[in-house]
PDB file of C-alpha atoms in Angstrom:
ATOM      1  CA  UNK Q 510      89.456 116.694  90.661  1.00 50.00           C
ATOM      2  CA  UNK Q 511      91.869 114.267  92.298  1.00 66.00           C
ATOM      3  CA  UNK Q 512      92.935 116.690  95.016  1.00 75.00           C
ATOM      4  CA  UNK Q 513      89.306 117.063  96.058  1.00 94.00           C
ATOM      5  CA  UNK Q 514      88.894 113.286  96.084  1.00 97.00           C
ATOM      6  CA  UNK Q 515      92.099 112.849  98.081  1.00 98.00           C
ATOM      7  CA  UNK Q 516      90.730 115.306 100.637  1.00 98.00           C
ATOM      8  CA  UNK Q 517      87.506 113.300 100.868  1.00 98.00           C
ATOM      9  CA  UNK Q 518      89.555 110.141 101.380  1.00 98.00           C
ATOM     10  CA  UNK Q 519      91.457 111.841 104.204  1.00 98.00           C
ATOM     11  CA  UNK Q 520      88.260 113.009 105.891  1.00 98.00           C
ATOM     12  CA  UNK Q 521      86.871 109.498 105.747  1.00 98.00           C
ATOM     13  CA  UNK Q 522      90.113 108.122 107.203  1.00 98.00           C
ATOM     14  CA  UNK Q 523      89.757 110.466 110.185  1.00 98.00           C
ATOM     15  CA  UNK Q 524      86.164 109.346 110.700  1.00 97.00           C
ATOM     16  CA  UNK Q 525      87.182 105.681 110.520  1.00 97.00           C
ATOM     17  CA  UNK Q 526      90.079 106.119 112.920  1.00 97.00           C
ATOM     18  CA  UNK Q 527      87.852 107.957 115.377  1.00 97.00           C
ATOM     19  CA  UNK Q 528      84.928 105.549 115.188  1.00 95.00           C
ATOM     20  CA  UNK Q 529      87.099 102.469 115.622  1.00 95.00           C
ATOM     21  CA  UNK Q 530      89.748 103.723 118.015  1.00 94.00           C
ATOM     22  CA  UNK Q 531      92.369 102.204 115.729  1.00 93.00           C
ATOM     23  CA  UNK Q 532      95.967 103.332 115.097  1.00 94.00           C
ATOM     24  CA  UNK Q 533      97.843 103.913 111.819  1.00 95.00           C
ATOM     25  CA  UNK Q 534      95.923 107.030 110.838  1.00 97.00           C
ATOM     26  CA  UNK Q 535      99.050 108.836 109.597  1.00 97.00           C
ATOM     27  CA  UNK Q 536     100.100 105.852 107.477  1.00 97.00           C
ATOM     28  CA  UNK Q 537      96.757 105.982 105.694  1.00 98.00           C
ATOM     29  CA  UNK Q 538      96.821 109.755 105.237  1.00 98.00           C
ATOM     30  CA  UNK Q 539     100.202 109.689 103.501  1.00 98.00           C
ATOM     31  CA  UNK Q 540      98.989 107.581 100.572  1.00 98.00           C
ATOM     32  CA  UNK Q 541      95.609 109.244  99.912  1.00 98.00           C
ATOM     33  CA  UNK Q 542      96.836 111.105  96.815  1.00 98.00           C
ATOM     34  CA  UNK Q 543      98.319 107.932  95.342  1.00 98.00           C
ATOM     35  CA  UNK Q 544      95.025 106.093  95.873  1.00 98.00           C
ATOM     36  CA  UNK Q 545      93.011 108.969  94.394  1.00 98.00           C
ATOM     37  CA  UNK Q 546      95.086 109.033  91.196  1.00 98.00           C
ATOM     38  CA  UNK Q 547      95.058 105.254  90.832  1.00 98.00           C
ATOM     39  CA  UNK Q 548      91.346 104.674  91.372  1.00 98.00           C
ATOM     40  CA  UNK Q 549      89.922 107.818  89.809  1.00 98.00           C
ATOM     41  CA  UNK Q 550      92.342 108.347  86.900  1.00 97.00           C
ATOM     42  CA  UNK Q 551      94.643 105.462  86.106  1.00 97.00           C
ATOM     43  CA  UNK Q 552      93.226 102.014  86.791  1.00 98.00           C
ATOM     44  CA  UNK Q 553      90.878 100.260  84.394  1.00 98.00           C
ATOM     45  CA  UNK Q 554      88.001  98.942  86.537  1.00 98.00           C
ATOM     46  CA  UNK Q 555      85.385  98.163  83.876  1.00 97.00           C
ATOM     47  CA  UNK Q 556      84.339  95.562  83.113  1.00 97.00           C
ATOM     48  CA  UNK Q 557      84.995  94.324  86.632  1.00 97.00           C
ATOM     49  CA  UNK Q 558      86.017  90.849  85.473  1.00 97.00           C
ATOM     50  CA  UNK Q 559      88.832  92.428  83.433  1.00 98.00           C
ATOM     51  CA  UNK Q 560      89.855  95.065  85.961  1.00 98.00           C
ATOM     52  CA  UNK Q 561      93.382  96.108  86.815  1.00 98.00           C
ATOM     53  CA  UNK Q 562      94.507  94.813  90.201  1.00 98.00           C
ATOM     54  CA  UNK Q 563      95.632  96.907  93.174  1.00 98.00           C
ATOM     55  CA  UNK Q 564      97.337  95.338  96.185  1.00 98.00           C
ATOM     56  CA  UNK Q 565      97.943  97.301  99.376  1.00 98.00           C
ATOM     57  CA  UNK Q 566     101.046  95.589 100.701  1.00 98.00           C
ATOM     58  CA  UNK Q 567     101.392  98.117 103.569  1.00 97.00           C
ATOM     59  CA  UNK Q 568      98.095  96.830 104.919  1.00 96.00           C
ATOM     60  CA  UNK Q 569      98.237  98.855 108.137  1.00 95.00           C
ATOM     61  CA  UNK Q 570      97.015 101.694 105.894  1.00 97.00           C
ATOM     62  CA  UNK Q 571      93.795  99.757 105.242  1.00 98.00           C
ATOM     63  CA  UNK Q 572      91.651 102.766 106.231  1.00 98.00           C
ATOM     64  CA  UNK Q 573      92.945 104.518 103.121  1.00 98.00           C
ATOM     65  CA  UNK Q 574      91.921 101.696 100.812  1.00 98.00           C
ATOM     66  CA  UNK Q 575      88.521 101.181 102.461  1.00 98.00           C
ATOM     67  CA  UNK Q 576      87.771 104.898 102.183  1.00 98.00           C
ATOM     68  CA  UNK Q 577      88.795 104.926  98.510  1.00 98.00           C
ATOM     69  CA  UNK Q 578      86.714 101.855  97.658  1.00 98.00           C
ATOM     70  CA  UNK Q 579      83.663 103.429  99.317  1.00 98.00           C
ATOM     71  CA  UNK Q 580      84.087 106.775  97.537  1.00 98.00           C
ATOM     72  CA  UNK Q 581      84.509 104.958  94.220  1.00 98.00           C
ATOM     73  CA  UNK Q 582      81.325 102.989  94.893  1.00 97.00           C
ATOM     74  CA  UNK Q 583      83.072  99.621  94.860  1.00 98.00           C
ATOM     75  CA  UNK Q 584      81.929  98.880  98.407  1.00 97.00           C
ATOM     76  CA  UNK Q 585      78.910 100.358 100.177  1.00 95.00           C
ATOM     77  CA  UNK Q 586      79.642 103.300 102.451  1.00 94.00           C
ATOM     78  CA  UNK Q 587      77.682 101.502 105.186  1.00 94.00           C
ATOM     79  CA  UNK Q 588      80.334  98.789 105.282  1.00 95.00           C
ATOM     80  CA  UNK Q 589      82.743 101.310 106.784  1.00 96.00           C
ATOM     81  CA  UNK Q 590      80.646 101.357 109.962  1.00 94.00           C
ATOM     82  CA  UNK Q 591      81.898  97.862 110.720  1.00 94.00           C
ATOM     83  CA  UNK Q 592      85.590  98.704 110.467  1.00 95.00           C
ATOM     84  CA  UNK Q 593      87.743  97.324 113.308  1.00 93.00           C
ATOM     85  CA  UNK Q 594      84.701  96.256 115.331  1.00 91.00           C
ATOM     86  CA  UNK Q 595      83.851  92.955 116.993  1.00 91.00           C
ATOM     87  CA  UNK Q 596      81.718  90.984 114.523  1.00 89.00           C
ATOM     88  CA  UNK Q 597      82.272  93.858 112.088  1.00 90.00           C
ATOM     89  CA  UNK Q 598      82.675  93.970 108.330  1.00 91.00           C
ATOM     90  CA  UNK Q 599      86.232  95.182 107.718  1.00 96.00           C
ATOM     91  CA  UNK Q 600      89.352  94.186 109.686  1.00 95.00           C
ATOM     92  CA  UNK Q 601      92.298  96.403 110.589  1.00 93.00           C
ATOM     93  CA  UNK Q 602      94.445  94.519 108.061  1.00 95.00           C
ATOM     94  CA  UNK Q 603      93.104  93.335 104.759  1.00 96.00           C
ATOM     95  CA  UNK Q 604      91.162  90.104 104.304  1.00 96.00           C
ATOM     96  CA  UNK Q 605      90.163  89.406 100.712  1.00 96.00           C
ATOM     97  CA  UNK Q 606      86.938  87.676 101.767  1.00 95.00           C
ATOM     98  CA  UNK Q 607      85.525  90.758 103.507  1.00 95.00           C
ATOM     99  CA  UNK Q 608      84.842  93.161 100.645  1.00 92.00           C
ATOM    100  CA  UNK Q 609      84.793  93.740  96.913  1.00 96.00           C
ATOM    101  CA  UNK Q 610      88.044  95.181  95.613  1.00 97.00           C
ATOM    102  CA  UNK Q 611      90.170  93.704  98.393  1.00 97.00           C
ATOM    103  CA  UNK Q 612      92.224  91.473  96.163  1.00 98.00           C
ATOM    104  CA  UNK Q 613      94.515  89.682  98.635  1.00 96.00           C
ATOM    105  CA  UNK Q 614      94.872  89.287 102.388  1.00 97.00           C
ATOM    106  CA  UNK Q 615      97.843  91.344 103.570  1.00 96.00           C
ATOM    107  CA  UNK Q 616      99.335  92.465 106.835  1.00 90.00           C
ATOM    108  CA  UNK Q 617     102.647  90.645 107.182  1.00 90.00           C
ATOM    109  CA  UNK Q 618     104.962  93.146 105.537  1.00 93.00           C
ATOM    110  CA  UNK Q 619     106.572  92.088 102.282  1.00 92.00           C
ATOM    111  CA  UNK Q 620     103.920  89.516 101.390  1.00 95.00           C
ATOM    112  CA  UNK Q 621     101.460  91.601  99.363  1.00 97.00           C
ATOM    113  CA  UNK Q 622     104.181  92.832  97.020  1.00 98.00           C
ATOM    114  CA  UNK Q 623     105.101  89.291  96.016  1.00 97.00           C
ATOM    115  CA  UNK Q 624     101.512  88.098  95.714  1.00 98.00           C
ATOM    116  CA  UNK Q 625     100.941  91.030  93.356  1.00 98.00           C
ATOM    117  CA  UNK Q 626     103.971  89.957  91.318  1.00 98.00           C
ATOM    118  CA  UNK Q 627     102.501  86.469  91.068  1.00 98.00           C
ATOM    119  CA  UNK Q 628      99.237  87.899  89.747  1.00 98.00           C
ATOM    120  CA  UNK Q 629     101.154  89.970  87.191  1.00 98.00           C
ATOM    121  CA  UNK Q 630     103.070  86.875  86.101  1.00 98.00           C
ATOM    122  CA  UNK Q 631      99.789  85.009  85.653  1.00 98.00           C
ATOM    123  CA  UNK Q 632      98.400  87.783  83.468  1.00 98.00           C
ATOM    124  CA  UNK Q 633     101.631  87.852  81.462  1.00 97.00           C
ATOM    125  CA  UNK Q 634     101.665  84.166  80.582  1.00 97.00           C
ATOM    126  CA  UNK Q 635      97.974  84.316  79.652  1.00 97.00           C
ATOM    127  CA  UNK Q 636      98.592  87.230  77.302  1.00 97.00           C
ATOM    128  CA  UNK Q 637      96.224  89.456  79.287  1.00 98.00           C
ATOM    129  CA  UNK Q 638      96.510  93.231  79.057  1.00 96.00           C
ATOM    130  CA  UNK Q 639      95.477  93.677  82.704  1.00 98.00           C
ATOM    131  CA  UNK Q 640      97.917  95.602  84.899  1.00 98.00           C
ATOM    132  CA  UNK Q 641      98.887  95.161  88.532  1.00 98.00           C
ATOM    133  CA  UNK Q 642      99.814  97.852  91.057  1.00 98.00           C
ATOM    134  CA  UNK Q 643     101.241  97.315  94.545  1.00 98.00           C
ATOM    135  CA  UNK Q 644     101.681  99.982  97.209  1.00 98.00           C
ATOM    136  CA  UNK Q 645     104.601  99.318  99.538  1.00 98.00           C
ATOM    137  CA  UNK Q 646     105.764 101.166 102.654  1.00 97.00           C
ATOM    138  CA  UNK Q 647     109.288 102.515 102.905  1.00 96.00           C
ATOM    139  CA  UNK Q 648     109.929 100.573 106.121  1.00 95.00           C
ATOM    140  CA  UNK Q 649     108.477  97.544 104.382  1.00 96.00           C
ATOM    141  CA  UNK Q 650     111.225  97.657 101.771  1.00 96.00           C
ATOM    142  CA  UNK Q 651     113.634  96.546 104.482  1.00 95.00           C
ATOM    143  CA  UNK Q 652     112.040  93.079 104.272  1.00 95.00           C
ATOM    144  CA  UNK Q 653     114.174  90.527 102.459  1.00 96.00           C
ATOM    145  CA  UNK Q 654     111.154  89.204 100.596  1.00 96.00           C
ATOM    146  CA  UNK Q 655     110.817  92.569  98.837  1.00 97.00           C
ATOM    147  CA  UNK Q 656     114.252  92.149  97.307  1.00 97.00           C
ATOM    148  CA  UNK Q 657     113.544  88.551  96.306  1.00 97.00           C
ATOM    149  CA  UNK Q 658     110.589  89.902  94.362  1.00 97.00           C
ATOM    150  CA  UNK Q 659     112.729  92.718  92.994  1.00 97.00           C
ATOM    151  CA  UNK Q 660     114.995  90.078  91.461  1.00 96.00           C
ATOM    152  CA  UNK Q 661     112.062  87.997  90.202  1.00 93.00           C
ATOM    153  CA  UNK Q 662     110.123  90.649  88.288  1.00 97.00           C
ATOM    154  CA  UNK Q 663     112.758  91.873  85.786  1.00 97.00           C
ATOM    155  CA  UNK Q 664     113.847  88.293  85.087  1.00 96.00           C
ATOM    156  CA  UNK Q 665     110.332  87.591  83.824  1.00 96.00           C
ATOM    157  CA  UNK Q 666     109.913  90.935  82.048  1.00 96.00           C
ATOM    158  CA  UNK Q 667     106.867  91.949  84.098  1.00 98.00           C
ATOM    159  CA  UNK Q 668     106.228  95.277  82.401  1.00 97.00           C
ATOM    160  CA  UNK Q 669     102.573  94.959  83.440  1.00 98.00           C
ATOM    161  CA  UNK Q 670     103.561  95.581  87.064  1.00 98.00           C
ATOM    162  CA  UNK Q 671     104.043  98.866  88.926  1.00 98.00           C
ATOM    163  CA  UNK Q 672     105.250  99.137  92.500  1.00 98.00           C
ATOM    164  CA  UNK Q 673     104.677 102.397  94.371  1.00 98.00           C
ATOM    165  CA  UNK Q 674     106.776 103.094  97.452  1.00 98.00           C
ATOM    166  CA  UNK Q 675     105.060 105.377  99.955  1.00 98.00           C
ATOM    167  CA  UNK Q 676     108.302 107.037 101.010  1.00 98.00           C
ATOM    168  CA  UNK Q 677     107.090 109.103 103.978  1.00 97.00           C
ATOM    169  CA  UNK Q 678     110.438 108.708 105.759  1.00 95.00           C
ATOM    170  CA  UNK Q 679     108.905 107.435 109.009  1.00 92.00           C
ATOM    171  CA  UNK Q 680     108.285 103.879 110.132  1.00 89.00           C
ATOM    172  CA  UNK Q 681     107.027 102.415 113.384  1.00 83.00           C
ATOM    173  CA  UNK Q 682     110.109 103.234 115.428  1.00 85.00           C
ATOM    174  CA  UNK Q 683     111.796 106.136 113.674  1.00 83.00           C
ATOM    175  CA  UNK Q 684     113.470 107.265 110.460  1.00 93.00           C
ATOM    176  CA  UNK Q 685     114.488 104.527 108.018  1.00 87.00           C
ATOM    177  CA  UNK Q 686     118.030 105.931 107.872  1.00 88.00           C
ATOM    178  CA  UNK Q 687     118.406 105.297 111.605  1.00 89.00           C
ATOM    179  CA  UNK Q 688     116.980 101.776 111.461  1.00 89.00           C
ATOM    180  CA  UNK Q 689     118.023 100.229 108.144  1.00 90.00           C
ATOM    181  CA  UNK Q 690     119.312 102.645 105.522  1.00 90.00           C
ATOM    182  CA  UNK Q 691     117.363 102.659 102.237  1.00 92.00           C
ATOM    183  CA  UNK Q 692     119.422 105.074 100.177  1.00 94.00           C
ATOM    184  CA  UNK Q 693     120.422 105.195  97.408  1.00 96.00           C
ATOM    185  CA  UNK Q 694     116.964 103.714  96.814  1.00 97.00           C
ATOM    186  CA  UNK Q 695     116.396 104.608  93.163  1.00 98.00           C
ATOM    187  CA  UNK Q 696     119.744 103.260  91.987  1.00 98.00           C
ATOM    188  CA  UNK Q 697     119.222 100.064  93.995  1.00 97.00           C
ATOM    189  CA  UNK Q 698     116.011  99.312  92.126  1.00 98.00           C
ATOM    190  CA  UNK Q 699     117.637 100.243  88.826  1.00 98.00           C
ATOM    191  CA  UNK Q 700     120.524  97.889  89.546  1.00 98.00           C
ATOM    192  CA  UNK Q 701     117.977  95.085  89.935  1.00 97.00           C
ATOM    193  CA  UNK Q 702     116.668  95.822  86.436  1.00 97.00           C
ATOM    194  CA  UNK Q 703     113.669  98.039  87.200  1.00 98.00           C
ATOM    195  CA  UNK Q 704     112.575 101.272  85.572  1.00 98.00           C
ATOM    196  CA  UNK Q 705     112.620 103.634  88.572  1.00 98.00           C
ATOM    197  CA  UNK Q 706     111.243 107.147  88.868  1.00 98.00           C
ATOM    198  CA  UNK Q 707     110.996 109.546  91.818  1.00 98.00           C
ATOM    199  CA  UNK Q 708     108.022 111.889  92.263  1.00 98.00           C
ATOM    200  CA  UNK Q 709     106.287 114.088  94.784  1.00 98.00           C
ATOM    201  CA  UNK Q 710     103.688 111.645  96.064  1.00 98.00           C
ATOM    202  CA  UNK Q 711     101.200 114.453  96.736  1.00 98.00           C
ATOM    203  CA  UNK Q 712     101.518 116.044  93.283  1.00 97.00           C
ATOM    204  CA  UNK Q 713      98.810 114.495  91.131  1.00 97.00           C
ATOM    205  CA  UNK Q 714     100.282 115.673  87.850  1.00 97.00           C
ATOM    206  CA  UNK Q 715     103.648 114.066  88.661  1.00 98.00           C
ATOM    207  CA  UNK Q 716     101.921 110.863  89.725  1.00 98.00           C
ATOM    208  CA  UNK Q 717      99.825 110.704  86.564  1.00 97.00           C
ATOM    209  CA  UNK Q 718     102.897 111.231  84.358  1.00 98.00           C
ATOM    210  CA  UNK Q 719     104.793 108.529  86.231  1.00 98.00           C
ATOM    211  CA  UNK Q 720     101.930 106.048  85.876  1.00 98.00           C
ATOM    212  CA  UNK Q 721     101.696 106.849  82.160  1.00 97.00           C
ATOM    213  CA  UNK Q 722     105.287 105.813  81.437  1.00 95.00           C
ATOM    214  CA  UNK Q 723     105.465 102.338  79.898  1.00 90.00           C
ATOM    215  CA  UNK Q 724     109.006 100.947  79.933  1.00 91.00           C
ATOM    216  CA  UNK Q 725     108.883  97.969  77.578  1.00 88.00           C
ATOM    217  CA  UNK Q 726     110.164  94.762  79.089  1.00 94.00           C
ATOM    218  CA  UNK Q 727     110.748  96.160  82.585  1.00 97.00           C
ATOM    219  CA  UNK Q 728     108.681  96.411  85.750  1.00 98.00           C
ATOM    220  CA  UNK Q 729     108.285  99.937  87.096  1.00 98.00           C
ATOM    221  CA  UNK Q 730     108.783 101.332  90.582  1.00 98.00           C
ATOM    222  CA  UNK Q 731     107.553 104.799  91.516  1.00 98.00           C
ATOM    223  CA  UNK Q 732     109.306 106.192  94.576  1.00 98.00           C
ATOM    224  CA  UNK Q 733     106.666 108.591  95.874  1.00 98.00           C
ATOM    225  CA  UNK Q 734     108.029 111.078  98.400  1.00 98.00           C
ATOM    226  CA  UNK Q 735     105.203 111.708 100.839  1.00 98.00           C
ATOM    227  CA  UNK Q 736     104.549 113.156 104.286  1.00 98.00           C
ATOM    228  CA  UNK Q 737     103.225 110.916 107.012  1.00 97.00           C
ATOM    229  CA  UNK Q 738      99.935 112.362 108.290  1.00 97.00           C
ATOM    230  CA  UNK Q 739      99.604 114.572 105.185  1.00 98.00           C
ATOM    231  CA  UNK Q 740      96.719 117.050 105.310  1.00 97.00           C
ATOM    232  CA  UNK Q 741      96.428 117.307 109.087  1.00 98.00           C
ATOM    233  CA  UNK Q 742      99.020 119.837 110.172  1.00 97.00           C
ATOM    234  CA  UNK Q 743      99.582 118.558 113.707  1.00 97.00           C
ATOM    235  CA  UNK Q 744      99.991 114.968 112.466  1.00 98.00           C
ATOM    236  CA  UNK Q 745     102.388 115.688 109.611  1.00 98.00           C
ATOM    237  CA  UNK Q 746     105.804 114.037 109.964  1.00 97.00           C
ATOM    238  CA  UNK Q 747     105.131 113.128 113.614  1.00 96.00           C
ATOM    239  CA  UNK Q 748     106.088 109.602 114.617  1.00 93.00           C
ATOM    240  CA  UNK Q 749     103.554 109.432 117.465  1.00 94.00           C
ATOM    241  CA  UNK Q 750     100.686 109.323 114.945  1.00 94.00           C
ATOM    242  CA  UNK Q 751     101.789 105.925 113.741  1.00 93.00           C
ATOM    243  CA  UNK Q 752     100.029 104.625 116.845  1.00 93.00           C
ATOM    244  CA  UNK Q 753      98.042 107.431 118.543  1.00 95.00           C
ATOM    245  CA  UNK Q 754      94.260 107.267 118.667  1.00 95.00           C
ATOM    246  CA  UNK Q 755      91.857 109.875 117.256  1.00 97.00           C
ATOM    247  CA  UNK Q 756      89.719 111.175 120.126  1.00 97.00           C
ATOM    248  CA  UNK Q 757      86.638 113.394 119.808  1.00 98.00           C
ATOM    249  CA  UNK Q 758      88.726 116.539 120.186  1.00 98.00           C
ATOM    250  CA  UNK Q 759      91.389 115.374 117.743  1.00 97.00           C
ATOM    251  CA  UNK Q 760      88.752 114.392 115.182  1.00 98.00           C
ATOM    252  CA  UNK Q 761      87.258 117.897 115.224  1.00 98.00           C
ATOM    253  CA  UNK Q 762      90.679 119.521 114.904  1.00 98.00           C
ATOM    254  CA  UNK Q 763      91.696 117.212 112.079  1.00 98.00           C
ATOM    255  CA  UNK Q 764      88.490 117.737 110.089  1.00 98.00           C
ATOM    256  CA  UNK Q 765      88.814 121.500 110.574  1.00 97.00           C
ATOM    257  CA  UNK Q 766      92.322 121.287 109.130  1.00 96.00           C
ATOM    258  CA  UNK Q 767      91.077 119.310 106.140  1.00 97.00           C
ATOM    259  CA  UNK Q 768      88.292 121.822 105.541  1.00 93.00           C
TER     260      UNK Q 768
END
């Protein structure tokens, strides 16, 4: 079921990118499977007042979250028509006052991750069973604030928190290894006191198993190996699609690929 939902999310992302003339289409496509598993399998969303919390820290992939929220019925599909438009409904980066299910305002990289940790800490001290998930970009993990949070979470035993790294191995200006080396990423997180696991970020079974693991007393980080532009063959692993615009012709080609 999830793979079909992920494909629907990707189709909606293409439509949004085309209708708005906005960039970051490949960044949104890479995390569609993660969003599908979280929202349609893992997260507790009922009752809404007691829902689990999801924070998209890599907020330039907002089209992915908006598409997921609409498919889940959390926001109205009509709201997508106002994405990235003057006097519209949904901005290019997330604003928590613009739609249901948009928990925090994010855009400055490294901020959403730590706001999510703060929410998890609040739940922990209240004795709440609610869980918090934060999706982080691989380039984003080069931010110093990420590693401040990485020190903070194990100290407080935030085992109600899961970070997911969308490790698509491309950031705005190239490969992470050529800009600011991430590896050995898993052992770095482990050395900070996290339970770390690596998965294929497009394999729903691997994702579900990773989300199901509950390391007592430790926060969890899932390093999800993904492909930027996943699902659209001519966008996959191509740096130019971090910024390129989806024209009429490209939209038709992309949707044909996804079909």
